[in-house]
PDB file of C-alpha atoms and ligand atoms in Angstrom:
ATOM      1  CA  MET A  97     101.837  84.601 107.367  1.00  0.00           C
ATOM      2  CA  ALA A  98      98.926  82.996 105.510  1.00  0.00           C
ATOM      3  CA  GLN A  99      97.974  84.720 102.170  1.00  0.00           C
ATOM      4  CA  LYS A 100      94.877  86.934 102.326  1.00  0.00           C
ATOM      5  CA  VAL A 101      92.164  85.598  99.982  1.00  0.00           C
ATOM      6  CA  ILE A 102      88.794  86.961  99.067  1.00  0.00           C
ATOM      7  CA  ALA A 103      86.693  84.675  96.919  1.00  0.00           C
ATOM      8  CA  GLY A 104      83.299  85.171  95.417  1.00  0.00           C
ATOM      9  CA  ASN A 105      81.111  82.094  95.033  1.00  0.00           C
ATOM     10  CA  TRP A 106      78.371  83.079  92.588  1.00  0.00           C
ATOM     11  CA  LYS A 107      76.633  79.686  93.034  1.00  0.00           C
ATOM     12  CA  MET A 108      73.872  79.171  90.366  1.00  0.00           C
ATOM     13  CA  ASN A 109      73.164  82.900  89.932  1.00  0.00           C
ATOM     14  CA  LEU A 110      73.365  85.422  87.079  1.00  0.00           C
ATOM     15  CA  ASN A 111      72.944  84.856  83.352  1.00  0.00           C
ATOM     16  CA  LEU A 112      75.750  85.495  80.868  1.00  0.00           C
ATOM     17  CA  GLU A 113      74.986  89.180  80.392  1.00  0.00           C
ATOM     18  CA  GLN A 114      74.847  89.837  84.090  1.00  0.00           C
ATOM     19  CA  SER A 115      78.080  87.941  84.670  1.00  0.00           C
ATOM     20  CA  LEU A 116      79.948  89.938  82.055  1.00  0.00           C
ATOM     21  CA  GLU A 117      78.549  93.212  83.492  1.00  0.00           C
ATOM     22  CA  LEU A 118      79.817  92.245  86.944  1.00  0.00           C
ATOM     23  CA  ILE A 119      83.312  91.495  85.577  1.00  0.00           C
ATOM     24  CA  GLU A 120      83.320  94.763  83.576  1.00  0.00           C
ATOM     25  CA  HIS A 121      82.385  96.688  86.765  1.00  0.00           C
ATOM     26  CA  LEU A 122      85.075  94.910  88.757  1.00  0.00           C
ATOM     27  CA  ASN A 123      87.586  95.787  86.019  1.00  0.00           C
ATOM     28  CA  THR A 124      87.180  99.373  86.953  1.00  0.00           C
ATOM     29  CA  LYS A 125      88.232  98.884  90.592  1.00  0.00           C
ATOM     30  CA  GLU A 126      91.728  98.863  92.179  1.00  0.00           C
ATOM     31  CA  PHE A 127      92.683  96.292  94.628  1.00  0.00           C
ATOM     32  CA  ASP A 128      95.715  95.647  96.910  1.00  0.00           C
ATOM     33  CA  GLU A 129      97.908  93.165  95.083  1.00  0.00           C
ATOM     34  CA  ASP A 130      98.725  91.361  98.266  1.00  0.00           C
ATOM     35  CA  VAL A 131      95.134  89.955  98.290  1.00  0.00           C
ATOM     36  CA  ARG A 132      94.429  86.858  96.225  1.00  0.00           C
ATOM     37  CA  ILE A 133      91.148  87.464  94.548  1.00  0.00           C
ATOM     38  CA  ILE A 134      89.173  84.547  93.037  1.00  0.00           C
ATOM     39  CA  VAL A 135      85.732  84.475  91.376  1.00  0.00           C
ATOM     40  CA  PHE A 136      83.779  81.251  91.133  1.00  0.00           C
ATOM     41  CA  PRO A 137      81.212  81.763  88.316  1.00  0.00           C
ATOM     42  CA  PRO A 138      78.918  79.013  86.968  1.00  0.00           C
ATOM     43  CA  ALA A 139      81.284  76.865  84.835  1.00  0.00           C
ATOM     44  CA  LEU A 140      79.436  77.751  81.642  1.00  0.00           C
ATOM     45  CA  PHE A 141      80.641  81.335  81.879  1.00  0.00           C
ATOM     46  CA  VAL A 142      84.342  80.743  82.718  1.00  0.00           C
ATOM     47  CA  GLN A 143      85.582  81.213  79.188  1.00  0.00           C
ATOM     48  CA  PRO A 144      83.783  84.453  78.280  1.00  0.00           C
ATOM     49  CA  ILE A 145      84.690  85.770  81.714  1.00  0.00           C
ATOM     50  CA  SER A 146      88.351  84.867  81.378  1.00  0.00           C
ATOM     51  CA  SER A 147      88.643  86.749  78.144  1.00  0.00           C
ATOM     52  CA  LEU A 148      87.142  89.872  79.734  1.00  0.00           C
ATOM     53  CA  ILE A 149      88.951  89.980  83.019  1.00  0.00           C
ATOM     54  CA  GLU A 150      91.644  92.616  83.199  1.00  0.00           C
ATOM     55  CA  GLY A 151      92.621  92.723  86.823  1.00  0.00           C
ATOM     56  CA  ASP A 152      94.602  90.296  88.933  1.00  0.00           C
ATOM     57  CA  PHE A 153      91.657  87.972  89.418  1.00  0.00           C
ATOM     58  CA  GLU A 154      91.736  84.169  89.266  1.00  0.00           C
ATOM     59  CA  ILE A 155      88.806  82.118  88.088  1.00  0.00           C
ATOM     60  CA  GLY A 156      87.720  79.024  89.907  1.00  0.00           C
ATOM     61  CA  VAL A 157      85.138  76.257  89.397  1.00  0.00           C
ATOM     62  CA  GLN A 158      82.458  75.562  92.038  1.00  0.00           C
ATOM     63  CA  ASN A 159      83.045  71.818  91.665  1.00  0.00           C
ATOM     64  CA  PHE A 160      85.110  69.347  89.691  1.00  0.00           C
ATOM     65  CA  SER A 161      85.129  65.601  89.204  1.00  0.00           C
ATOM     66  CA  GLN A 162      87.424  63.235  91.053  1.00  0.00           C
ATOM     67  CA  ASN A 163      87.927  61.426  87.878  1.00  0.00           C
ATOM     68  CA  ASN A 164      90.071  62.096  84.754  1.00  0.00           C
ATOM     69  CA  ASN A 165      88.351  62.869  81.501  1.00  0.00           C
ATOM     70  CA  GLY A 166      85.977  60.120  80.260  1.00  0.00           C
ATOM     71  CA  ALA A 167      82.423  58.861  80.414  1.00  0.00           C
ATOM     72  CA  TYR A 168      81.092  60.979  83.281  1.00  0.00           C
ATOM     73  CA  THR A 169      78.019  62.813  81.970  1.00  0.00           C
ATOM     74  CA  GLY A 170      77.518  66.232  83.427  1.00  0.00           C
ATOM     75  CA  GLU A 171      80.845  66.364  85.122  1.00  0.00           C
ATOM     76  CA  ILE A 172      83.786  68.732  84.577  1.00  0.00           C
ATOM     77  CA  SER A 173      87.459  67.653  84.925  1.00  0.00           C
ATOM     78  CA  ILE A 174      90.433  69.473  86.186  1.00  0.00           C
ATOM     79  CA  THR A 175      92.226  69.335  82.870  1.00  0.00           C
ATOM     80  CA  GLN A 176      89.147  70.788  81.133  1.00  0.00           C
ATOM     81  CA  SER A 177      88.956  73.536  83.709  1.00  0.00           C
ATOM     82  CA  GLU A 178      92.565  74.358  83.353  1.00  0.00           C
ATOM     83  CA  SER A 179      92.286  74.545  79.590  1.00  0.00           C
ATOM     84  CA  VAL A 180      89.958  77.602  79.949  1.00  0.00           C
ATOM     85  CA  GLY A 181      92.062  79.358  82.509  1.00  0.00           C
ATOM     86  CA  VAL A 182      90.696  77.963  85.812  1.00  0.00           C
ATOM     87  CA  THR A 183      93.385  77.782  88.518  1.00  0.00           C
ATOM     88  CA  VAL A 184      91.413  76.644  91.585  1.00  0.00           C
ATOM     89  CA  GLY A 185      88.314  74.752  92.526  1.00  0.00           C
ATOM     90  CA  LEU A 186      86.009  74.447  95.604  1.00  0.00           C
ATOM     91  CA  ILE A 187      85.729  71.183  97.358  1.00  0.00           C
ATOM     92  CA  GLY A 188      82.927  70.239  99.771  1.00  0.00           C
ATOM     93  CA  HIS A 189      80.718  73.266  99.800  1.00  0.00           C
ATOM     94  CA  SER A 190      77.909  72.576 102.178  1.00  0.00           C
ATOM     95  CA  GLU A 191      75.332  72.872  99.332  1.00  0.00           C
ATOM     96  CA  ARG A 192      77.032  70.052  97.463  1.00  0.00           C
ATOM     97  CA  ARG A 193      77.288  68.006 100.599  1.00  0.00           C
ATOM     98  CA  ALA A 194      73.570  68.501 101.138  1.00  0.00           C
ATOM     99  CA  TYR A 195      72.060  68.471  97.627  1.00  0.00           C
ATOM    100  CA  ASN A 196      74.545  66.159  95.876  1.00  0.00           C
ATOM    101  CA  SER A 197      75.220  63.784  98.747  1.00  0.00           C
ATOM    102  CA  GLU A 198      78.915  64.480  98.726  1.00  0.00           C
ATOM    103  CA  SER A 199      80.438  62.443 101.578  1.00  0.00           C
ATOM    104  CA  ASN A 200      83.687  62.961 103.404  1.00  0.00           C
ATOM    105  CA  GLU A 201      85.007  59.999 101.564  1.00  0.00           C
ATOM    106  CA  LEU A 202      84.169  61.434  98.071  1.00  0.00           C
ATOM    107  CA  LEU A 203      85.687  64.742  99.156  1.00  0.00           C
ATOM    108  CA  LYS A 204      88.836  62.983 100.149  1.00  0.00           C
ATOM    109  CA  ALA A 205      89.010  61.563  96.604  1.00  0.00           C
ATOM    110  CA  LYS A 206      88.595  65.062  95.151  1.00  0.00           C
ATOM    111  CA  VAL A 207      91.314  66.365  97.419  1.00  0.00           C
ATOM    112  CA  ASN A 208      93.647  63.542  96.279  1.00  0.00           C
ATOM    113  CA  HIS A 209      92.763  64.109  92.582  1.00  0.00           C
ATOM    114  CA  ALA A 210      93.531  67.848  93.029  1.00  0.00           C
ATOM    115  CA  VAL A 211      96.852  67.144  94.668  1.00  0.00           C
ATOM    116  CA  VAL A 212      97.952  64.635  92.082  1.00  0.00           C
ATOM    117  CA  ASN A 213      97.032  67.221  89.391  1.00  0.00           C
ATOM    118  CA  ASN A 214      98.749  70.066  91.240  1.00  0.00           C
ATOM    119  CA  PHE A 215      95.465  71.962  91.194  1.00  0.00           C
ATOM    120  CA  ASP A 216      94.703  74.497  94.014  1.00  0.00           C
ATOM    121  CA  PHE A 217      91.516  74.016  95.980  1.00  0.00           C
ATOM    122  CA  ILE A 218      89.523  75.624  98.751  1.00  0.00           C
ATOM    123  CA  PHE A 219      88.330  72.941 101.143  1.00  0.00           C
ATOM    124  CA  CYS A 220      85.007  73.909 102.731  1.00  0.00           C
ATOM    125  CA  CYS A 221      83.785  72.707 106.099  1.00  0.00           C
ATOM    126  CA  GLY A 222      81.182  73.857 108.618  1.00  0.00           C
ATOM    127  CA  GLU A 223      78.471  72.588 110.939  1.00  0.00           C
ATOM    128  CA  PRO A 224      74.637  72.668 110.574  1.00  0.00           C
ATOM    129  CA  LEU A 225      72.504  74.551 113.101  1.00  0.00           C
ATOM    130  CA  SER A 226      71.521  71.413 115.087  1.00  0.00           C
ATOM    131  CA  ILE A 227      75.117  70.616 115.708  1.00  0.00           C
ATOM    132  CA  ARG A 228      75.918  74.144 116.830  1.00  0.00           C
ATOM    133  CA  GLU A 229      72.888  74.188 119.159  1.00  0.00           C
ATOM    134  CA  ALA A 230      74.203  70.912 120.642  1.00  0.00           C
ATOM    135  CA  GLY A 231      77.553  72.593 121.249  1.00  0.00           C
ATOM    136  CA  LYS A 232      79.296  69.952 119.095  1.00  0.00           C
ATOM    137  CA  GLU A 233      80.591  72.190 116.307  1.00  0.00           C
ATOM    138  CA  LEU A 234      84.312  71.650 117.102  1.00  0.00           C
ATOM    139  CA  THR A 235      84.025  67.850 117.005  1.00  0.00           C
ATOM    140  CA  PHE A 236      81.913  68.000 113.877  1.00  0.00           C
ATOM    141  CA  VAL A 237      84.316  70.243 111.875  1.00  0.00           C
ATOM    142  CA  LYS A 238      87.417  68.413 113.122  1.00  0.00           C
ATOM    143  CA  LYS A 239      85.911  65.170 111.825  1.00  0.00           C
ATOM    144  CA  GLN A 240      85.275  66.707 108.310  1.00  0.00           C
ATOM    145  CA  LEU A 241      88.833  67.794 108.181  1.00  0.00           C
ATOM    146  CA  GLN A 242      90.278  64.450 109.549  1.00  0.00           C
ATOM    147  CA  GLU A 243      88.231  62.396 107.113  1.00  0.00           C
ATOM    148  CA  SER A 244      88.916  64.391 103.974  1.00  0.00           C
ATOM    149  CA  LEU A 245      92.015  66.507 104.358  1.00  0.00           C
ATOM    150  CA  PHE A 246      94.409  65.665 107.209  1.00  0.00           C
ATOM    151  CA  HIS A 247      95.691  62.507 105.471  1.00  0.00           C
ATOM    152  CA  LEU A 248      97.707  64.838 103.189  1.00  0.00           C
ATOM    153  CA  THR A 249     101.385  65.141 103.894  1.00  0.00           C
ATOM    154  CA  ALA A 250     102.831  68.500 105.093  1.00  0.00           C
ATOM    155  CA  ASN A 251     104.161  69.178 101.720  1.00  0.00           C
ATOM    156  CA  GLN A 252     100.846  68.489 100.014  1.00  0.00           C
ATOM    157  CA  ILE A 253      98.758  70.711 102.387  1.00  0.00           C
ATOM    158  CA  ASN A 254     101.311  73.508 102.739  1.00  0.00           C
ATOM    159  CA  GLY A 255     100.013  76.798 101.504  1.00  0.00           C
ATOM    160  CA  GLY A 256      96.437  75.438 101.114  1.00  0.00           C
ATOM    161  CA  ILE A 257      93.116  77.058 101.710  1.00  0.00           C
ATOM    162  CA  ILE A 258      90.319  75.995 104.103  1.00  0.00           C
ATOM    163  CA  ALA A 259      86.987  77.845 104.253  1.00  0.00           C
ATOM    164  CA  TYR A 260      84.929  77.654 107.425  1.00  0.00           C
ATOM    165  CA  GLU A 261      81.292  78.192 106.494  1.00  0.00           C
ATOM    166  CA  PRO A 262      78.790  77.419 109.257  1.00  0.00           C
ATOM    167  CA  VAL A 263      75.706  76.108 107.427  1.00  0.00           C
ATOM    168  CA  TRP A 264      73.324  78.124 109.613  1.00  0.00           C
ATOM    169  CA  ALA A 265      75.051  81.337 108.437  1.00  0.00           C
ATOM    170  CA  ILE A 266      74.830  80.646 104.627  1.00  0.00           C
ATOM    171  CA  GLY A 267      72.390  82.776 102.776  1.00  0.00           C
ATOM    172  CA  THR A 268      70.444  83.339 105.958  1.00  0.00           C
ATOM    173  CA  GLY A 269      71.583  86.795 106.829  1.00  0.00           C
ATOM    174  CA  VAL A 270      72.676  85.464 110.242  1.00  0.00           C
ATOM    175  CA  THR A 271      76.429  85.715 110.407  1.00  0.00           C
ATOM    176  CA  ALA A 272      78.667  84.029 112.898  1.00  0.00           C
ATOM    177  CA  SER A 273      79.839  86.665 115.380  1.00  0.00           C
ATOM    178  CA  SER A 274      83.516  87.541 115.128  1.00  0.00           C
ATOM    179  CA  VAL A 275      83.941  85.643 118.461  1.00  0.00           C
ATOM    180  CA  GLN A 276      82.348  82.462 117.065  1.00  0.00           C
ATOM    181  CA  ALA A 277      84.293  82.718 113.762  1.00  0.00           C
ATOM    182  CA  GLU A 278      87.676  83.358 115.533  1.00  0.00           C
ATOM    183  CA  ASP A 279      87.072  80.535 117.981  1.00  0.00           C
ATOM    184  CA  MET A 280      86.563  77.993 115.115  1.00  0.00           C
ATOM    185  CA  HIS A 281      89.424  79.409 113.102  1.00  0.00           C
ATOM    186  CA  LYS A 282      91.786  79.293 116.059  1.00  0.00           C
ATOM    187  CA  ASN A 283      90.879  75.695 116.629  1.00  0.00           C
ATOM    188  CA  ILE A 284      91.413  74.775 112.971  1.00  0.00           C
ATOM    189  CA  ARG A 285      94.891  76.374 113.181  1.00  0.00           C
ATOM    190  CA  GLU A 286      95.622  74.444 116.391  1.00  0.00           C
ATOM    191  CA  TRP A 287      94.564  71.166 114.737  1.00  0.00           C
ATOM    192  CA  LEU A 288      96.884  71.940 111.757  1.00  0.00           C
ATOM    193  CA  THR A 289      99.656  72.676 114.223  1.00  0.00           C
ATOM    194  CA  GLU A 290      99.086  69.355 115.993  1.00  0.00           C
ATOM    195  CA  VAL A 291      98.842  67.234 112.806  1.00  0.00           C
ATOM    196  CA  TYR A 292     101.568  69.128 110.944  1.00  0.00           C
ATOM    197  CA  SER A 293     103.588  71.978 112.465  1.00  0.00           C
ATOM    198  CA  THR A 294     103.329  75.636 113.348  1.00  0.00           C
ATOM    199  CA  ASP A 295     104.930  76.593 110.015  1.00  0.00           C
ATOM    200  CA  VAL A 296     102.383  74.575 108.012  1.00  0.00           C
ATOM    201  CA  ALA A 297      99.508  75.816 110.101  1.00  0.00           C
ATOM    202  CA  ASN A 298     100.579  79.421 109.585  1.00  0.00           C
ATOM    203  CA  SER A 299     100.914  78.852 105.775  1.00  0.00           C
ATOM    204  CA  ILE A 300      97.179  77.893 105.443  1.00  0.00           C
ATOM    205  CA  SER A 301      94.646  80.544 104.704  1.00  0.00           C
ATOM    206  CA  ILE A 302      91.499  79.953 106.646  1.00  0.00           C
ATOM    207  CA  LEU A 303      88.593  81.872 105.091  1.00  0.00           C
ATOM    208  CA  TYR A 304      85.254  82.642 106.766  1.00  0.00           C
ATOM    209  CA  GLY A 305      82.004  82.275 104.715  1.00  0.00           C
ATOM    210  CA  GLY A 306      78.353  82.814 105.660  1.00  0.00           C
ATOM    211  CA  SER A 307      76.392  86.064 105.265  1.00  0.00           C
ATOM    212  CA  CYS A 308      79.662  88.057 105.102  1.00  0.00           C
ATOM    213  CA  ASP A 309      78.804  91.409 103.594  1.00  0.00           C
ATOM    214  CA  VAL A 310      79.887  95.060 103.576  1.00  0.00           C
ATOM    215  CA  SER A 311      78.308  95.576 106.966  1.00  0.00           C
ATOM    216  CA  ASN A 312      80.413  92.984 108.841  1.00  0.00           C
ATOM    217  CA  ALA A 313      83.401  92.183 106.607  1.00  0.00           C
ATOM    218  CA  LYS A 314      85.804  94.486 108.294  1.00  0.00           C
ATOM    219  CA  GLU A 315      85.124  92.985 111.741  1.00  0.00           C
ATOM    220  CA  LEU A 316      85.218  89.372 110.551  1.00  0.00           C
ATOM    221  CA  LEU A 317      88.210  89.768 108.395  1.00  0.00           C
ATOM    222  CA  GLY A 318      89.963  91.563 111.236  1.00  0.00           C
ATOM    223  CA  CYS A 319      90.012  88.529 113.442  1.00  0.00           C
ATOM    224  CA  PRO A 320      93.604  87.232 113.982  1.00  0.00           C
ATOM    225  CA  ASN A 321      92.930  83.740 112.530  1.00  0.00           C
ATOM    226  CA  VAL A 322      90.596  84.827 109.711  1.00  0.00           C
ATOM    227  CA  ASP A 323      92.641  85.135 106.579  1.00  0.00           C
ATOM    228  CA  GLY A 324      89.925  85.986 104.125  1.00  0.00           C
ATOM    229  CA  GLY A 325      86.431  85.423 103.101  1.00  0.00           C
ATOM    230  CA  LEU A 326      84.388  83.094 100.797  1.00  0.00           C
ATOM    231  CA  ILE A 327      81.501  85.373  99.881  1.00  0.00           C
ATOM    232  CA  GLY A 328      78.209  84.270  98.375  1.00  0.00           C
ATOM    233  CA  GLY A 329      75.333  86.726  97.895  1.00  0.00           C
ATOM    234  CA  ALA A 330      77.419  89.842  98.483  1.00  0.00           C
ATOM    235  CA  SER A 331      79.839  88.848  95.650  1.00  0.00           C
ATOM    236  CA  LEU A 332      77.055  89.229  93.025  1.00  0.00           C
ATOM    237  CA  LYS A 333      77.264  93.064  93.233  1.00  0.00           C
ATOM    238  CA  ALA A 334      80.530  94.653  92.083  1.00  0.00           C
ATOM    239  CA  GLU A 335      80.274  97.500  94.460  1.00  0.00           C
ATOM    240  CA  GLY A 336      79.752  95.326  97.590  1.00  0.00           C
ATOM    241  CA  PHE A 337      82.343  92.746  96.542  1.00  0.00           C
ATOM    242  CA  SER A 338      84.933  95.433  95.879  1.00  0.00           C
ATOM    243  CA  THR A 339      84.283  97.036  99.234  1.00  0.00           C
ATOM    244  CA  ILE A 340      84.788  93.728 100.914  1.00  0.00           C
ATOM    245  CA  ILE A 341      88.044  93.134  99.118  1.00  0.00           C
ATOM    246  CA  GLN A 342      89.124  96.686 100.047  1.00  0.00           C
ATOM    247  CA  SER A 343      88.470  95.947 103.756  1.00  0.00           C
ATOM    248  CA  TYR A 344      92.093  94.880 103.869  1.00  0.00           C
TER     249      TYR A 344
HETATM  250  P1  13P B 650      76.360  83.779 101.582  1.00  0.00           P
HETATM  251  O1  13P B 650      77.516  84.793 101.632  1.00  0.00           O
HETATM  252  O2  13P B 650      75.324  84.084 100.527  1.00  0.00           O
HETATM  253  O3  13P B 650      75.835  83.486 102.940  1.00  0.00           O
HETATM  254  O4  13P B 650      77.078  82.384 101.067  1.00  0.00           O
HETATM  255  C1  13P B 650      78.252  81.967 101.602  1.00  0.00           C
HETATM  256  C2  13P B 650      78.759  80.816 100.820  1.00  0.00           C
HETATM  257  O5  13P B 650      78.170  79.789 100.842  1.00  0.00           O
HETATM  258  C3  13P B 650      79.980  81.049 100.022  1.00  0.00           C
HETATM  259  O6  13P B 650      80.464  79.865  99.544  1.00  0.00           O
END
């Protein structure tokens, strides 16, 4: 059975004081230890947050370089991230694909760099509205996975995390219905079975992201092939984020 994961992607929100307040508030909550909980604050705040966190939380980075340390102004490396307690990174969030022109090829390089460095990652995929309206979402998402992820060996991908985030559902308040989410997740699991094996497919946590909040989390997270959530806006409030984690 795939590990349950709830992750909070803070994006470029909150200042230092607000970030620490959120963590202090989360420190007062109790969570099921079977759920892997990860927060993705702005990288600037990783260190103060890691000294404050008391619970069983992991800290992730929202992006990392495909290169080792060196002359890459504005970038953050895996080794630097690990040196301040980061255990996992996002790869291929749709906002980075859209605003930072991250291509499937570049994302493949990040995937490879993470694997070589033994660094956990959440690989994000998802279709824009025009693709969904044209009924081509399965082909689109499959291509994202084929071009950036499915070249890995079974050993390399085993136990990994994929997040399905339909672009039209991100920050819009329009969530995928549980039928739409389950349909995509089931297909992703089937592709993993075809490319690898049933065992590998069942070892991979497939998270849903896109306007997931306290009002719909239970239903979405209750779908058979949804193993967790990548939560944006609703992860910025301790109360709401805790309730989502406690949906399990
Ligand atoms: P929202 O939950 O704000 O729609 O964002 C989802 C997301 O992009 C998480 O990575």
